[in-house]
XYZ file of N, CA and C in Angstrom:
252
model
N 86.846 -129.004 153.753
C 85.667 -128.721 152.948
C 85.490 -127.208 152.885
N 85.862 -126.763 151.678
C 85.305 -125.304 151.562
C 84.208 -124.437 151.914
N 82.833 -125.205 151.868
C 82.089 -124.699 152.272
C 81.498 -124.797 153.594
N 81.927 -125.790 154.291
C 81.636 -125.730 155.974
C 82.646 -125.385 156.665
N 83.860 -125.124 155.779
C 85.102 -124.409 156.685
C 85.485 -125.808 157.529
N 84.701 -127.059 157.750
C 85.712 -127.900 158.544
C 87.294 -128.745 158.268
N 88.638 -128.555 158.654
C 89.715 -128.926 158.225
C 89.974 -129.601 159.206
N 90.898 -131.351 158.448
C 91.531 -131.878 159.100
C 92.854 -132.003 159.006
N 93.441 -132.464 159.872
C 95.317 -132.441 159.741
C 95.369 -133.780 160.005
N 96.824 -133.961 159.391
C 97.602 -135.009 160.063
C 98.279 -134.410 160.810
N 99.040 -135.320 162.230
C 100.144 -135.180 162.954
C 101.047 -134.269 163.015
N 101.247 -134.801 161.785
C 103.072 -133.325 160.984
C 103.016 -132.548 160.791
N 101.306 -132.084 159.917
C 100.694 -130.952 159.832
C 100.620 -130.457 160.881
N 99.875 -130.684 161.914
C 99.801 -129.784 162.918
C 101.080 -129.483 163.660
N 101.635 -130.299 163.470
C 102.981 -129.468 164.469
C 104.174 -128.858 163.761
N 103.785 -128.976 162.075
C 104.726 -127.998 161.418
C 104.004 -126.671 161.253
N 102.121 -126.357 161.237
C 101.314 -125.429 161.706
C 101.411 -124.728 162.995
N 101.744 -125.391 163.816
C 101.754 -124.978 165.218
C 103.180 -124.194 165.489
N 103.571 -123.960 164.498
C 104.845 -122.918 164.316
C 104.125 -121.615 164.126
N 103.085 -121.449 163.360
C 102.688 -120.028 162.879
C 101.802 -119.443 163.634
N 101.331 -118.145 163.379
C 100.148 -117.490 164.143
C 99.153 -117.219 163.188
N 98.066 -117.557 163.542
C 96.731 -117.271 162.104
C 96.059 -116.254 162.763
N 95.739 -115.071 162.180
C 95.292 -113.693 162.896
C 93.756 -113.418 161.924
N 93.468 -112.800 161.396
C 91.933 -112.146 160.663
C 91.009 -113.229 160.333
N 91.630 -113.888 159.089
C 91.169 -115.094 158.422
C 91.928 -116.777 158.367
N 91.879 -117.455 159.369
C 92.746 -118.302 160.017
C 92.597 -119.218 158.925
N 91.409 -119.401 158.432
C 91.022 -120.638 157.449
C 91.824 -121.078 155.909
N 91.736 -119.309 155.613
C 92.932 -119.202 153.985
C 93.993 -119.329 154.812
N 94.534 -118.635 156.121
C 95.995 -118.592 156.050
C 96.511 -119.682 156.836
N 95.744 -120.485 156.994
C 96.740 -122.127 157.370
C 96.678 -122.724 156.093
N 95.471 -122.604 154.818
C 95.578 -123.064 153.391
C 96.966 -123.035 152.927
N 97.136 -121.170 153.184
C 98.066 -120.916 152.269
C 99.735 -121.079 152.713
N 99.789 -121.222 154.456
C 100.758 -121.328 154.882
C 101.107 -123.089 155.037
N 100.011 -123.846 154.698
C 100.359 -125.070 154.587
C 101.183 -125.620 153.260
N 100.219 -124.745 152.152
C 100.856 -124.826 150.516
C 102.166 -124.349 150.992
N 102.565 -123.362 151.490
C 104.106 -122.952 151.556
C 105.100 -123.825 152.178
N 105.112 -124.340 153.363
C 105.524 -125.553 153.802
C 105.378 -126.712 153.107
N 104.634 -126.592 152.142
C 105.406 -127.839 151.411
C 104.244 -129.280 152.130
N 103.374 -128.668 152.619
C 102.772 -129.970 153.229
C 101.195 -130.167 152.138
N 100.913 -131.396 152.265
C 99.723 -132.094 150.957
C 98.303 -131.337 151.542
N 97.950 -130.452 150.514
C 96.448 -129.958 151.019
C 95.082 -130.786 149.981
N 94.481 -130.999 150.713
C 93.494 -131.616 149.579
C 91.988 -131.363 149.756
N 91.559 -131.041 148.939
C 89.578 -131.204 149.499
C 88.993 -132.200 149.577
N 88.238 -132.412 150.884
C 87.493 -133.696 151.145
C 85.835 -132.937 151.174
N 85.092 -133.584 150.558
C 83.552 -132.881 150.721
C 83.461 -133.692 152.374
N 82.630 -132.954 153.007
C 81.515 -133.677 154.116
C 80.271 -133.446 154.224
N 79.342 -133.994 154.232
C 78.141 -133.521 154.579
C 77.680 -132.605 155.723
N 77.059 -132.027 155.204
C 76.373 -130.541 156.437
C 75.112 -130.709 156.475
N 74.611 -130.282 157.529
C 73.243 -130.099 157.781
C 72.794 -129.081 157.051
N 71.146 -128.482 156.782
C 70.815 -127.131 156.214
C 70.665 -126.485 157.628
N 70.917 -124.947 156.720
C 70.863 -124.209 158.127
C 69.530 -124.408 158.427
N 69.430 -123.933 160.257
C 68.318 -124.301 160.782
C 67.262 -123.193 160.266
N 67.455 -122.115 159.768
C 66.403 -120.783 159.582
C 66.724 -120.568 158.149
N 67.536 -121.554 157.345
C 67.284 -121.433 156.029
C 67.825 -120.468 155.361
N 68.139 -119.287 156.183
C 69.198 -118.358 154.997
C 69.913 -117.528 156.153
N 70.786 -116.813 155.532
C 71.915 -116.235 156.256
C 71.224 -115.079 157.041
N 72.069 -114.634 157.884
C 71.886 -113.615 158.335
C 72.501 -112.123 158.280
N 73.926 -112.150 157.332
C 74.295 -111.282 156.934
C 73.631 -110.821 155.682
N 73.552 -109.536 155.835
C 73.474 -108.437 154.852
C 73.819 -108.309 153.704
N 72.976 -107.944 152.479
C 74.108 -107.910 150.687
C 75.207 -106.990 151.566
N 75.298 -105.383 152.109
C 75.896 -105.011 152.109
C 77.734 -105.239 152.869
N 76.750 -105.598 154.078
C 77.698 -106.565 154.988
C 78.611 -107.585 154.534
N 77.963 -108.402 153.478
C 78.516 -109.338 152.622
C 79.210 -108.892 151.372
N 79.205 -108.056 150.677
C 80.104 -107.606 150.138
C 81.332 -107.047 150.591
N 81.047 -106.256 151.585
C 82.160 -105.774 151.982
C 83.199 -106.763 153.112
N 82.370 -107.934 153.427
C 83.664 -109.038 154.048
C 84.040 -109.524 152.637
N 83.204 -109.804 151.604
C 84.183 -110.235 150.518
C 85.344 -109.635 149.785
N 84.710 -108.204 149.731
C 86.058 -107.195 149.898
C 87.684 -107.719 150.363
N 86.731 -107.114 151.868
C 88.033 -107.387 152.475
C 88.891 -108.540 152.664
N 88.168 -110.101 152.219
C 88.812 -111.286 152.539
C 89.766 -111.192 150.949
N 89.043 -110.634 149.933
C 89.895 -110.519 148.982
C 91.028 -109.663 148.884
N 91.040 -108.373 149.623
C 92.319 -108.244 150.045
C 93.178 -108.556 150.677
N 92.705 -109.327 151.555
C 93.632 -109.847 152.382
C 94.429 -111.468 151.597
N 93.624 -112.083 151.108
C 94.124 -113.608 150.739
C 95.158 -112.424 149.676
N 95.071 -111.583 148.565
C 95.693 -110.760 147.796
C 97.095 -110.613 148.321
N 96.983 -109.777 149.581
C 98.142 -109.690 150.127
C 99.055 -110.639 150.459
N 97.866 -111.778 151.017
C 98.775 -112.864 151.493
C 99.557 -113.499 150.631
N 99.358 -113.459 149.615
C 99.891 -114.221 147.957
C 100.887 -113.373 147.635
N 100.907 -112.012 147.394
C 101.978 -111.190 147.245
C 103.339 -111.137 148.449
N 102.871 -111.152 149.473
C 103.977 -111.224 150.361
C 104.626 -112.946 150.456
N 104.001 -113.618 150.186
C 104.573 -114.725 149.489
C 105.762 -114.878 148.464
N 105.109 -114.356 147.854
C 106.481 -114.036 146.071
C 107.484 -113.047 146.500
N 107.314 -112.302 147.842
C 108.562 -111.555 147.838
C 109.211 -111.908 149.190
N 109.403 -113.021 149.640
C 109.965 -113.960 150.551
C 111.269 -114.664 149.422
């Protein structure tokens, strides 16, 4: 589920995952290292609770700039992909 970040595996998945190392952003790069292996990714919704205090606690500024940076990074991760 994209928006609660919770992921499940099968079996094969995890132990053809359990080959790699996930370092900054673990969540895109088991996405994207799963798409590469060749293994079935799919979205399942789940239900979430609301947060308990109702809104975030990061910052516009704070929050832009992790979006920044997660966008460079998934960026990179896609490019060093195509040149494998």
């Amino acid at each position: 589920d994209v928006n609660s970040g919770f992921i499940a595996f099968s079996r094969d998945a995890l132990i053809a995952l359990n080959r790699s190392t996930f370092e900054r952003y673990p969540e895109p790069q088991v996405l994207i290292t799963a798409c590469r292996l060749g293994l079935r990714v799919r979205s399942v919704p789940v239900e979430q609770d609301a947060r308990r205090d109702g809104r975030t606690t990061l910052g516009v500024l704070p929050a832009l700039r992790m979006f920044y940076r997660f966008n460079v990074f998934i960026l990179g991760e896609l490019l060093r992909g195509r040149a494998r």
